[in-house]
Short mmCIF file of C-alpha atoms in Angstrom, two decimals:
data_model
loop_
_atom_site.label_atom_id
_atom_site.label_comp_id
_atom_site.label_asym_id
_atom_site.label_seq_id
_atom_site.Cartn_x
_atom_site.Cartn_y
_atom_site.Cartn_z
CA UNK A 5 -21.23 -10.57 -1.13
CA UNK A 6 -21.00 -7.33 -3.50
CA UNK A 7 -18.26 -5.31 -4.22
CA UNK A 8 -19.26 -2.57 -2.69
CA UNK A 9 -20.22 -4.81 0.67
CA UNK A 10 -16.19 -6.03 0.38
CA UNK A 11 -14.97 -2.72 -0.10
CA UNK A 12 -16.81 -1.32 3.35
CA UNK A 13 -15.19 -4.02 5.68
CA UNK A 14 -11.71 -3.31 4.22
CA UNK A 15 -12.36 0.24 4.60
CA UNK A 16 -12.80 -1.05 8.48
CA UNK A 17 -9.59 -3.23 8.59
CA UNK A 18 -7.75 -0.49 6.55
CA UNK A 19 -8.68 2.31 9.35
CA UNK A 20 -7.04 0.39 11.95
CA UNK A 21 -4.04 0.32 9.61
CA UNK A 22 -4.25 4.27 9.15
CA UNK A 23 -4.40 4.17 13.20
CA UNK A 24 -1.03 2.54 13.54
CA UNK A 25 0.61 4.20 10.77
CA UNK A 26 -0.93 7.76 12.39
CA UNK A 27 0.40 6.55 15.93
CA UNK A 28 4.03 5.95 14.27
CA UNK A 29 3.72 9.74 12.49
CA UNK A 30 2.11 11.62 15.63
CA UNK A 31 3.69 9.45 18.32
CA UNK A 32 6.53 7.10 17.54
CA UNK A 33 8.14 9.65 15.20
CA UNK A 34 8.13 12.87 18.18
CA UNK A 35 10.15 9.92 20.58
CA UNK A 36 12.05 7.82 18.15
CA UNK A 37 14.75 9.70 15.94
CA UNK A 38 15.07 10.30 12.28
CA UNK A 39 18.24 7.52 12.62
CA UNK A 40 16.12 4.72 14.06
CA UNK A 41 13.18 5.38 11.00
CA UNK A 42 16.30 4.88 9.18
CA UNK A 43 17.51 2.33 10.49
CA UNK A 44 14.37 0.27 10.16
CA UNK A 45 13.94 1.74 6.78
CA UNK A 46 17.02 -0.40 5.74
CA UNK A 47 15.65 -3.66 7.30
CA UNK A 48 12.21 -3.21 5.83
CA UNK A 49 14.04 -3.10 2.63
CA UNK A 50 14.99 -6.73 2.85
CA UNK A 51 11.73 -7.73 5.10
CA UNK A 52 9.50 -6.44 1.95
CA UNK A 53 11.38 -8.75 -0.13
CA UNK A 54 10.70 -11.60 1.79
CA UNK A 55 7.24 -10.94 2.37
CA UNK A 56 6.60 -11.20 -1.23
CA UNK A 57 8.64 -14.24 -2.00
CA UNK A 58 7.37 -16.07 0.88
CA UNK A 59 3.91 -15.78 -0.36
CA UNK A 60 5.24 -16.89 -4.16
CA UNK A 61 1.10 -15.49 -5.26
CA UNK A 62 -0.52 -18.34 -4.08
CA UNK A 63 -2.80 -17.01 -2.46
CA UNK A 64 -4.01 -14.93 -5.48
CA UNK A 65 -4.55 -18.45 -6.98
CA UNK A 66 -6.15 -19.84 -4.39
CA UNK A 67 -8.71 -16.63 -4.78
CA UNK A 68 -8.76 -17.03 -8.41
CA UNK A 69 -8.62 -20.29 -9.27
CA UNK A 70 -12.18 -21.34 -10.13
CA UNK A 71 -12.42 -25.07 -9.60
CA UNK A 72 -10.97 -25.10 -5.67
CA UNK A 73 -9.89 -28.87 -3.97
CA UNK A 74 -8.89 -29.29 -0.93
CA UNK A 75 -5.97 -31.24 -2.34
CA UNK A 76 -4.65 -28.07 -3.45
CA UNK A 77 -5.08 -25.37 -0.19
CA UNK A 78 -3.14 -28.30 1.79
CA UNK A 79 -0.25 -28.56 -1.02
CA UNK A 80 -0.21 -24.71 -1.07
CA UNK A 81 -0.38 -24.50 3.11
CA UNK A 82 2.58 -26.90 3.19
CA UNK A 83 4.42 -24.97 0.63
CA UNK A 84 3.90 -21.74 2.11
CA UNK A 85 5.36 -23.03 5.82
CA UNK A 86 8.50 -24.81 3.82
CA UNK A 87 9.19 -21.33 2.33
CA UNK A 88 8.27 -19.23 5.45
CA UNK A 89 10.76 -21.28 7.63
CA UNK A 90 13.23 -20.95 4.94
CA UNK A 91 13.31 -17.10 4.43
CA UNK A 92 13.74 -16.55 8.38
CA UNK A 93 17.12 -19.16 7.87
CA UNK A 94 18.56 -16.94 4.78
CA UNK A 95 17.38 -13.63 6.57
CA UNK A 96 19.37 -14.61 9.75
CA UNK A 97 22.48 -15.98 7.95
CA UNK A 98 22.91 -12.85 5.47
CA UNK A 99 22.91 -10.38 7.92
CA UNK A 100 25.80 -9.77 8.50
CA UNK A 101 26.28 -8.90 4.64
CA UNK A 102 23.41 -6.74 4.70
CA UNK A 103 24.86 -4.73 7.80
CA UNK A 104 27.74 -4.31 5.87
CA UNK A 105 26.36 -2.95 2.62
CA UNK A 106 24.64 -0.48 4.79
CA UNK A 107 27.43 0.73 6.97
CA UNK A 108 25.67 0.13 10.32
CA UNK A 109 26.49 -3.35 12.20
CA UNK A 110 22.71 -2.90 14.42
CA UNK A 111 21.12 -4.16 11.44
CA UNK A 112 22.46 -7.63 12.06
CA UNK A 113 20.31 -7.78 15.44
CA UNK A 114 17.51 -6.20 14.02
CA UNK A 115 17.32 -8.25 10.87
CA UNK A 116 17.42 -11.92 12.83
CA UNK A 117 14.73 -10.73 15.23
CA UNK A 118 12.29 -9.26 11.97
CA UNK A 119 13.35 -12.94 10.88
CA UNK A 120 10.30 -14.33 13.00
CA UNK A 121 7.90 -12.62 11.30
CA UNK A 122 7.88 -15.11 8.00
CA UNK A 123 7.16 -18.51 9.78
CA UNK A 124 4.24 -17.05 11.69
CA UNK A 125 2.73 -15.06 8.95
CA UNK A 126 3.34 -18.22 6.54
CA UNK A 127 1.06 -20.24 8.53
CA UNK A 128 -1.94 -18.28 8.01
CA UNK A 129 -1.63 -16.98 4.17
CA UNK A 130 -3.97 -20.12 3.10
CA UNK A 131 -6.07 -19.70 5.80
CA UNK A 132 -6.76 -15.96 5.08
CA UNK A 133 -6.99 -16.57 1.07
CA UNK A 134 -9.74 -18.72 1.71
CA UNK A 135 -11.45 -15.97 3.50
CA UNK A 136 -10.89 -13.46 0.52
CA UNK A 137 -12.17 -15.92 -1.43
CA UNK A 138 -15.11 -16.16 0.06
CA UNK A 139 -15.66 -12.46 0.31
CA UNK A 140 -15.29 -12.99 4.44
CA UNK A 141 -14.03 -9.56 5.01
CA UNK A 142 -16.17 -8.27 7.74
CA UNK A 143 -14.23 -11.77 10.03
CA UNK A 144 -10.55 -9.90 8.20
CA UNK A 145 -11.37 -7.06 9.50
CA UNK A 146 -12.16 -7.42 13.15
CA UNK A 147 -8.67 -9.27 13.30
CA UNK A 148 -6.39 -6.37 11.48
CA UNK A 149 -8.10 -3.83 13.80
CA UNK A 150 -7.37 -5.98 17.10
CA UNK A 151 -3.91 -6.85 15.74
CA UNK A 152 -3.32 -2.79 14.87
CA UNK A 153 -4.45 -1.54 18.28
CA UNK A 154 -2.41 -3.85 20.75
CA UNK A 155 0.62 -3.73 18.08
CA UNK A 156 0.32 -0.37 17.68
CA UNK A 157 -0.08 0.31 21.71
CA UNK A 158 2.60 -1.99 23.04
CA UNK A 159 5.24 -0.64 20.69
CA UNK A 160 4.32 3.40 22.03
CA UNK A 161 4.31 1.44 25.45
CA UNK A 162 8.49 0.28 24.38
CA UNK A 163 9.55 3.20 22.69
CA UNK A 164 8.65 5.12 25.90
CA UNK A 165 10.35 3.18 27.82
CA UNK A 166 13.79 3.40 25.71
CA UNK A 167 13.26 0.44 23.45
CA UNK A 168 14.39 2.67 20.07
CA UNK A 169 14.51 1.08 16.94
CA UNK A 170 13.28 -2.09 18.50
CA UNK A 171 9.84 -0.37 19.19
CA UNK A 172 9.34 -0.79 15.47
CA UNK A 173 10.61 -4.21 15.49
CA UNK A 174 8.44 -5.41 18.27
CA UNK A 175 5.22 -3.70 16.80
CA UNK A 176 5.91 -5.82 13.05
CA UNK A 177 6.14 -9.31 15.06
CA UNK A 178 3.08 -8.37 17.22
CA UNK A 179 1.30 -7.63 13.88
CA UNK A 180 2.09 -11.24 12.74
CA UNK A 181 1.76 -13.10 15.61
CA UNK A 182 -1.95 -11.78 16.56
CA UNK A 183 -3.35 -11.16 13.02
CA UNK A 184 -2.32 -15.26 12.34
CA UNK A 185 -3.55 -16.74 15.19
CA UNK A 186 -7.05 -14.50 14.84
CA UNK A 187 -7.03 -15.89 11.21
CA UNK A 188 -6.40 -19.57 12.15
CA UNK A 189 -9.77 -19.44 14.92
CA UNK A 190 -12.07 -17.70 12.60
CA UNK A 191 -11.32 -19.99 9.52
CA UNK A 192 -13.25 -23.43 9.26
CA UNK A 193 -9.86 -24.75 6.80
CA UNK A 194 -6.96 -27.09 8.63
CA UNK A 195 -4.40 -28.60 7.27
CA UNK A 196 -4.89 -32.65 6.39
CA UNK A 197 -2.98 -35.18 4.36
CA UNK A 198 -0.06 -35.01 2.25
CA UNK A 199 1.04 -32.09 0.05
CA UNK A 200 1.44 -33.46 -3.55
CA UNK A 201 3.62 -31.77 -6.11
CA UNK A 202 0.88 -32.56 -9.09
CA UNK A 203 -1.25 -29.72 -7.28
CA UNK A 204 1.66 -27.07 -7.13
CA UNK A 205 2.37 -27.33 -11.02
CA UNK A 206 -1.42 -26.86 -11.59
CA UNK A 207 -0.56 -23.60 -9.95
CA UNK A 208 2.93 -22.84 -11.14
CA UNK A 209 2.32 -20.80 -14.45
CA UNK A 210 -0.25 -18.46 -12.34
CA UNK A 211 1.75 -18.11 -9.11
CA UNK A 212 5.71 -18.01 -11.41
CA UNK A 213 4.61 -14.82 -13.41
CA UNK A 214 3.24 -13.39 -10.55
CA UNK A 215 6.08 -13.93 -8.26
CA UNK A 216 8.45 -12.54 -10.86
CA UNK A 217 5.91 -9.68 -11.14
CA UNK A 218 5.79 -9.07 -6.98
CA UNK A 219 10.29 -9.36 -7.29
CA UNK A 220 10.43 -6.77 -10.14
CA UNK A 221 7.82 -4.50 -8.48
CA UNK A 222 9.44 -4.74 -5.36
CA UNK A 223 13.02 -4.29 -7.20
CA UNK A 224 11.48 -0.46 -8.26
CA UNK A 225 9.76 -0.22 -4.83
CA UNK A 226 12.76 -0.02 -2.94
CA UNK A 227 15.33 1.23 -5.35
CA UNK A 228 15.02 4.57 -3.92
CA UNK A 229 15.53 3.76 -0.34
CA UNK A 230 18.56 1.57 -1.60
CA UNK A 231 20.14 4.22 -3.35
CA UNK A 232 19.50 7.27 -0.79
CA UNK A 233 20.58 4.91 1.73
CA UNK A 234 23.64 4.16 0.30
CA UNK A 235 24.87 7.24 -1.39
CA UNK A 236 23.45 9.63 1.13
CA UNK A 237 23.08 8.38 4.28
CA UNK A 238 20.82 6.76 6.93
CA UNK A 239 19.75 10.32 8.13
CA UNK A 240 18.59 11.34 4.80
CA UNK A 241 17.00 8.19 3.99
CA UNK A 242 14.75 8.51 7.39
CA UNK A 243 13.60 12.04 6.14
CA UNK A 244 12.98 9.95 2.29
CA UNK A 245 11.24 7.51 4.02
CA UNK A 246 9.19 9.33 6.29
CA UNK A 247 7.70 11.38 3.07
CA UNK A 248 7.46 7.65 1.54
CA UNK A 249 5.06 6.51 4.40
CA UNK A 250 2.85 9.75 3.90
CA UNK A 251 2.85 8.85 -0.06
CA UNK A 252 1.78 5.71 0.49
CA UNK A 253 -1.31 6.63 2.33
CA UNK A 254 -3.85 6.40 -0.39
CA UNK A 255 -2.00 3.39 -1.91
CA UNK A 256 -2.32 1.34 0.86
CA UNK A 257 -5.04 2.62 2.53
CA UNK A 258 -7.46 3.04 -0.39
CA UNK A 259 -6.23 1.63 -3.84
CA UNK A 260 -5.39 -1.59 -2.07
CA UNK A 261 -8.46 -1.39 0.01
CA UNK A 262 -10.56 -1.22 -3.21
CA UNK A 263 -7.91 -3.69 -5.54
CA UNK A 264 -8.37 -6.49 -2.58
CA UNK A 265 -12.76 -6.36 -2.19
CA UNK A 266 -12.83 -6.28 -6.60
CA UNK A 267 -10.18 -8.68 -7.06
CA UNK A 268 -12.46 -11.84 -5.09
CA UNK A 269 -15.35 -10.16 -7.88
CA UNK A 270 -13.66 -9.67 -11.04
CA UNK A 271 -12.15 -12.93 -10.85
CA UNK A 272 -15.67 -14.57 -10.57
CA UNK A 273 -16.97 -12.51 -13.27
CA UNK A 274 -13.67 -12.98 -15.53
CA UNK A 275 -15.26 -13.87 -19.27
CA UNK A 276 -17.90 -11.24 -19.12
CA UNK A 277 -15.54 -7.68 -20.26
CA UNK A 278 -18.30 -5.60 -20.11
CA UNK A 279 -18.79 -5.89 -16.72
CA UNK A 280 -15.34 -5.94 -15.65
CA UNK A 281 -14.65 -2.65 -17.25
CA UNK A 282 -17.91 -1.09 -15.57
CA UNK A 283 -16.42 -2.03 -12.48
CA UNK A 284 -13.38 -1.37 -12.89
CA UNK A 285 -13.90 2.64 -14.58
CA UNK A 286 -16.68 3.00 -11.48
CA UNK A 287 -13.16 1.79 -8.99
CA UNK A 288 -10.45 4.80 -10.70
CA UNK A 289 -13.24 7.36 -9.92
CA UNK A 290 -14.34 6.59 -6.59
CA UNK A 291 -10.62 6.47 -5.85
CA UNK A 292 -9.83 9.83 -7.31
CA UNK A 293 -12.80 11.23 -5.74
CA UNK A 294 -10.83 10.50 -2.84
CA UNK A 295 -6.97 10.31 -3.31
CA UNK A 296 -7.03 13.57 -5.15
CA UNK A 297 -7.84 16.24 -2.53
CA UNK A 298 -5.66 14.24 0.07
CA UNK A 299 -2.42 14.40 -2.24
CA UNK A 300 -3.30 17.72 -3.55
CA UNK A 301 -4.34 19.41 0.62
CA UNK A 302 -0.75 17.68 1.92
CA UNK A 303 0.95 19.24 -1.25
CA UNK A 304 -0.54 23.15 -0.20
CA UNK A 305 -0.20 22.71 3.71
CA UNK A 306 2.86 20.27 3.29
CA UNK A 307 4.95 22.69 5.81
CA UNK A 308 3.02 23.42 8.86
CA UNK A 309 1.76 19.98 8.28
CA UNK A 310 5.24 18.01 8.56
CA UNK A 311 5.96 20.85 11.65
CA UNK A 312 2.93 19.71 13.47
CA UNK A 313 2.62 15.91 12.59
CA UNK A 314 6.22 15.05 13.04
CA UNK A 315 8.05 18.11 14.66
CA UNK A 316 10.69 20.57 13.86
CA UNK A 317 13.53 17.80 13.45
CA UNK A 318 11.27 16.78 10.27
CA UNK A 319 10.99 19.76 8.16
CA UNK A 320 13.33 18.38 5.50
CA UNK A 321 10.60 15.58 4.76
CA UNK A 322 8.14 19.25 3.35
CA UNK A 323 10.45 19.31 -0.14
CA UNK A 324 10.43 15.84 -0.62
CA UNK A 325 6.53 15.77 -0.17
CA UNK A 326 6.53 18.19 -2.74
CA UNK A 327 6.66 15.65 -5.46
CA UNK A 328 5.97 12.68 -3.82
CA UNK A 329 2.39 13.53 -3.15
CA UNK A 330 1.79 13.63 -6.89
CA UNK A 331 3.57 10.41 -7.01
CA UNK A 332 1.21 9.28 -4.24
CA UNK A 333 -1.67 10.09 -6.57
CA UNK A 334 -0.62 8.90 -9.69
CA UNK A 335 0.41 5.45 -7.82
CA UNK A 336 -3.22 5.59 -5.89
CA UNK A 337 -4.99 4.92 -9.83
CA UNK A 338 -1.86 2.82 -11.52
CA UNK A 339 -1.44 0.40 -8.77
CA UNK A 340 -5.35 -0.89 -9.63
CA UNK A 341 -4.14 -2.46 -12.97
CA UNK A 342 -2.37 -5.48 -11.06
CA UNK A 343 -6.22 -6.55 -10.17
CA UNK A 344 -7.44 -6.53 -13.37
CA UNK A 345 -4.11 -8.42 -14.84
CA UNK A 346 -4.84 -10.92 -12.21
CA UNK A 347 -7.92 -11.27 -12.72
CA UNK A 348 -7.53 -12.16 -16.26
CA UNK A 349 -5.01 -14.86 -15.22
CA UNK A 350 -2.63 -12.23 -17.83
CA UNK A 351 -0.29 -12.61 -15.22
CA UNK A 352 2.71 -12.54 -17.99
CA UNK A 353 1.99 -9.53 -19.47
CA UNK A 354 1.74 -8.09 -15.93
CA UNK A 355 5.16 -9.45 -15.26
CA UNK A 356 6.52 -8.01 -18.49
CA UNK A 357 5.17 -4.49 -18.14
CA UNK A 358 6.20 -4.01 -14.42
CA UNK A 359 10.17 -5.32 -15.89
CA UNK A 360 9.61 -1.95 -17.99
CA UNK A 361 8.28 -0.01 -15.49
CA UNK A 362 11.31 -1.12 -13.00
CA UNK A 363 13.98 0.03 -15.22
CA UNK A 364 12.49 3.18 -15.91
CA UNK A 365 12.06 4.16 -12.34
CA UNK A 366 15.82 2.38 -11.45
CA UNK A 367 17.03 5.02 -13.79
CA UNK A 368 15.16 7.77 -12.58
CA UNK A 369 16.37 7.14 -8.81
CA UNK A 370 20.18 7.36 -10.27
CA UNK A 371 19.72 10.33 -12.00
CA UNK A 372 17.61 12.06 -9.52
CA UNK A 373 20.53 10.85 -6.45
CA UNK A 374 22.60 13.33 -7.96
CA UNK A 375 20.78 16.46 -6.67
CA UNK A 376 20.17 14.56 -3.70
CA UNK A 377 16.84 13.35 -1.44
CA UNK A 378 14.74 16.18 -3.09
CA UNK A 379 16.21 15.18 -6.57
CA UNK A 380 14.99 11.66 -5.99
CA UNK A 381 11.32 12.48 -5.31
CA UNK A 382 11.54 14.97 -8.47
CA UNK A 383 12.22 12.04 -10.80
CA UNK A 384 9.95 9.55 -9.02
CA UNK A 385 7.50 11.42 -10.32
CA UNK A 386 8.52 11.73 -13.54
CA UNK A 387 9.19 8.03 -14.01
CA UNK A 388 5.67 7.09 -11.71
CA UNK A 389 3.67 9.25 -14.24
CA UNK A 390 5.40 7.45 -17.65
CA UNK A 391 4.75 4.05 -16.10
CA UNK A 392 1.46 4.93 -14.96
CA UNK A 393 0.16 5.72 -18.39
CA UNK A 394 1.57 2.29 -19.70
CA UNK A 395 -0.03 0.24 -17.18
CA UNK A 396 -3.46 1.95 -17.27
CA UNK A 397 -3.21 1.59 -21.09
CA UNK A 398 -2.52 -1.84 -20.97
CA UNK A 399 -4.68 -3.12 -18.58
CA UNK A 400 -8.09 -1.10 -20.02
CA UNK A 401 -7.71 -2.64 -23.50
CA UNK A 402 -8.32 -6.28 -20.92
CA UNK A 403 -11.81 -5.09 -20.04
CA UNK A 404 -12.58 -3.02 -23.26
CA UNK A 405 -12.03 0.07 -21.40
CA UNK A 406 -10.50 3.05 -23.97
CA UNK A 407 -8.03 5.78 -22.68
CA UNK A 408 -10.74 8.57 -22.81
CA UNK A 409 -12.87 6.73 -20.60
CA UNK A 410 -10.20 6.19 -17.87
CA UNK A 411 -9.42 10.05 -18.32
CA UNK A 412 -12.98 10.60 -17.83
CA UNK A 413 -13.43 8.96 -15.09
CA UNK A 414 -10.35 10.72 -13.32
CA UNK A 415 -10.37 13.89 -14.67
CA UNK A 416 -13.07 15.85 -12.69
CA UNK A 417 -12.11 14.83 -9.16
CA UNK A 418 -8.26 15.87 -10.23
CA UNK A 419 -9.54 19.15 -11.96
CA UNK A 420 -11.42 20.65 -8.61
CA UNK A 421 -8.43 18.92 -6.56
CA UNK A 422 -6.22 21.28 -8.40
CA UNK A 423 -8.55 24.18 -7.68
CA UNK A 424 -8.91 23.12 -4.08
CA UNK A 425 -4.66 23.42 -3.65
CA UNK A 426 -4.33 26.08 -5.21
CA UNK A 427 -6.93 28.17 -3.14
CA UNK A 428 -5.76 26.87 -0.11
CA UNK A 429 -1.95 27.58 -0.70
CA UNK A 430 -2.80 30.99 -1.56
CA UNK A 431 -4.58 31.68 1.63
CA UNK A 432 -1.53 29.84 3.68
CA UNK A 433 0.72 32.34 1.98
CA UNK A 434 -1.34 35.20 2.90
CA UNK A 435 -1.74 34.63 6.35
CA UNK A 436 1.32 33.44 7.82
CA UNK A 437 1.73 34.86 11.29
CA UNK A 438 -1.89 35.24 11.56
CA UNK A 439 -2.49 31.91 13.22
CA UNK A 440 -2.47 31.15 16.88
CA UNK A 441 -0.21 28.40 16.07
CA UNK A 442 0.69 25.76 13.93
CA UNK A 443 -2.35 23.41 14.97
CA UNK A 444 -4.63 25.91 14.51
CA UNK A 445 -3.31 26.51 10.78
CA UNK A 446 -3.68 23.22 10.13
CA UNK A 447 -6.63 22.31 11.04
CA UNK A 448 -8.11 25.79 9.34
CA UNK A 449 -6.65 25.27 6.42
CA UNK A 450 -7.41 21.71 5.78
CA UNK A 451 -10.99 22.20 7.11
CA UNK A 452 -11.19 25.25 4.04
CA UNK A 453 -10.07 22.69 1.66
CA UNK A 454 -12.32 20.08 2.55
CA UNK A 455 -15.35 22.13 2.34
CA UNK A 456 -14.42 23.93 -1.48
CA UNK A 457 -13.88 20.61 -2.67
CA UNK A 458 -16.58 18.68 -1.36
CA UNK A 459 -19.14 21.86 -2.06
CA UNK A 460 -17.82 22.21 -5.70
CA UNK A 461 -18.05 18.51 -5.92
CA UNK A 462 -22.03 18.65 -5.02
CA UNK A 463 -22.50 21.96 -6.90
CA UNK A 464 -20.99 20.37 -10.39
CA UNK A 465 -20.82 16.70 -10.00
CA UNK A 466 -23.95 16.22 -7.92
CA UNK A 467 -25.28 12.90 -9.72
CA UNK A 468 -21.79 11.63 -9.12
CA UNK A 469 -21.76 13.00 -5.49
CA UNK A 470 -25.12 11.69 -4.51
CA UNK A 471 -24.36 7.98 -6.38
CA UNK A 472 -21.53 7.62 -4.03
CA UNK A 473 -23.31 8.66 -1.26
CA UNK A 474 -26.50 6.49 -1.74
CA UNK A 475 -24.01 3.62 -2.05
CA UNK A 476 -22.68 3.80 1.03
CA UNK A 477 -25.94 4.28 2.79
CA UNK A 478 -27.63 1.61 1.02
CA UNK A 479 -24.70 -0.75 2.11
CA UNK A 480 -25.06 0.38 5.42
CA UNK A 481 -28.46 -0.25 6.05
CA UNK A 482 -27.61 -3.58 4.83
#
């Protein structure tokens, strides 16, 4: 299956993700408080860091790895449950601890029922590797848009009905439970025989540097959320990580989309450079043709925008979406370089460079704590854009890719976003009052922006335009 073919059926799985996470901005977040986002905020601090240990990268090596036995999915499988079952233990034990770094003794609760989640979502991590592997993503995708839906319904169903914080709580396990047993009936793999430890040291130096890589990335992740939480508060942090979940949009809805169909690619087409870097400069442009008018239309509309998606309780989140939607951006091309590292099999240089990246950014989070939430988003972005440059540098000179082309490739979509923003801010500016209301504004606005960039886009860049276009059609009729 082609890259391209991959990349449309995660687009499919990833809308049902943008679904839930929409249903938790324009639903959950108009019943549930700032508190309870902050609340679960703080848990998915320590769930995050469990998700990534419990999966220790093995499933990038089962993808990866060219010469596949089933000796070594069963030794892997086995592994992964051992792990999963383990993490829900230390999770349930350290609670306590955890409530009481955070001030707030509801954590405890919260924290052993998230616990769950690991030794159900461990079960299926082989299972669902396999089916990256073999470029199955049309199957993936039908069962992360079922999960999404009935996760996503049942916990608007609970927080109606008074459930709070636990809404949230009951929507993650959903997620696990459904997606894994959806991945276990539409995968041909089971389990059989005994796990040998000869097959998890063929595996060790891949999966090692990439679990150390996954810690130290998820060490800068969350630094922020540790620190606001701490120093200023669980209110503060739910208005942090409210603007978090709207920078994260084209991370995980696009780069990741695109980094998880190429990475099952690349890593088939791993000694031939030339081709990787094609593919990879053709990925950072489609994804700035994209990520760059979103980040750059929330950044101009970012106040009637927070007013109408998450109501007038909210409004604090419009200054910290001020910088974070740049960060949101830069993140959106960065985050790609972990595919091509992998790829590779360089995952020790991508350990080493995310170590660097992690202390710059744990710096930045101190310094910026000191002029409080807003002061934290300012020097996110200052540390995101440093540590972007690095990684991008890095990670083209893999796949004989220079600087200038990467530039190239990014620089028109980011020049007509700019134009786009600035246009539309000016006519926000100039007609406030004018509007009916609020919806009305919004929608107006973002429908103006939408059709300056994608008309200057055609009128300028209309090979580029078209190529896209022709690409998606031809896939289609496929």
């Amino acid at each position: 299956m082609s890259a391209v073919s991959n990349v449309k059926w995660v687009a499919v799985s990833q809308a049902a993700r943008i679904l839930s996470q929409l249903a938790n901005i324009f639903v959950l977040a108009r019943i549930l408080p700032p508190s309870d986002y902050g609340l679960m905020a703080m848990a998915t601090i320590v769930t995050n860091l469990a998700l990534l240990i419990r999966d220790q990268g093995t499933s990038a090596a089962i993808i990866q790895k060219e010469g596949l036995e089933h000796s070594t999915i069963n030794t892997v499988f086995w592994f992964n449950i051992l792990v999963g079952f383990t993490i829900a233990v230390i999770i349930m034990v350290s609670s306590p601890l955890i409530a009481s770094y955070f001030k707030h003794a509801e954590l405890i609760t919260i924290l052993v029922v998230l616990a769950l989640v690991f030794p159900i979502s461990s079960s299926s991590i082989s299972h669902q590797a396999l089916l990256e592997r073999e470029s199955k993503f049309r199957k993936l995708a039908f069962i992360e848009l079922v999960a999404s839906i009935v996760a996503m319904v049942i916990a608007v169903i609970a927080a109606l009905n008074g459930a709070g914080v636990y809404s949230l709580v009951l929507q993650a396990i959903l997620m696990a439970l459904i997606s894994s047993t959806l991945i276990w009936v539409n995968s041909d793999w089971r389990p059989k025989g005994k796990p040998t430890l000869a097959e998890l040291k063929a595996i060790l130096p891949f999966t090692g540097h990439m679990t150390a890589f996954q810690l130290i990335t998820y060490f800068f992740r969350n630094a922020d959320s540790m620190i606001v939480g701490r120093l200023l508060g669980v209110v503060s942090l739910g208005v942090y990580s409210m603007a978090y979940r709207v920078m994260l949009l084209p991370v995980q809805n696009i780069t990741w989309a695109a980094s998880r169909a190429l990475f099952p690619v690349m890593s088939r087409q791993q000694n031939a450079l030339d081709e990787m870097g094609r593919l990879y400069l053709q990925t950072l442009g489609f994804i700035s043709f994209l990520t760059a008018p979103l980040m750059a239309g929330i950044f101009s509309v970012r106040e009637v925008f927070v007013e109408v998606a998450f109501g007038q309780q909210w409004l604090q989140v419009a200054g910290v979406l001020a910088w974070l939607t740049s960060v949101g951006f830069m993140q959106s091309i960065s985050s790609t370089t972990g595919t091509v590292f992998m790829a590779q099999g360089k995952t020790r240089l991508l350990m080493w460079v995310s170590l660097f990246n992690a202390g710059l950014h744990l710096g930045a989070f101190w310094v910026g704590a000191n002029q409080g939430v807003d002061g934290v988003a300012e020097w996110y972005f200052y540390a995101s854009f440093i540590s972007g440059i690095l990684s991008l540098k890095v990670a083209g000179k893999l796949v004989n890719c220079s600087g200038l082309q990467m530039l190239d490739a990014c620089l028109r979509p980011v020049a007509i976003a700019i134009v786009m923003c600035a246009v539309v801010r000016a006519v926000y500016w100039h007609t406030l009052g004018l509007w009916w209301n609020n919806v009305a504004a919004l929608i107006g606005l973002t429908m103006l922006g939408m059709t300056i960039y994608f008309a200057a886009y055609y009128l300028f860049l209309r090979e580029t335009f078209n190529s896209y276009l022709s690409k998606l059609l031809k896939n289609k009729a496929a």
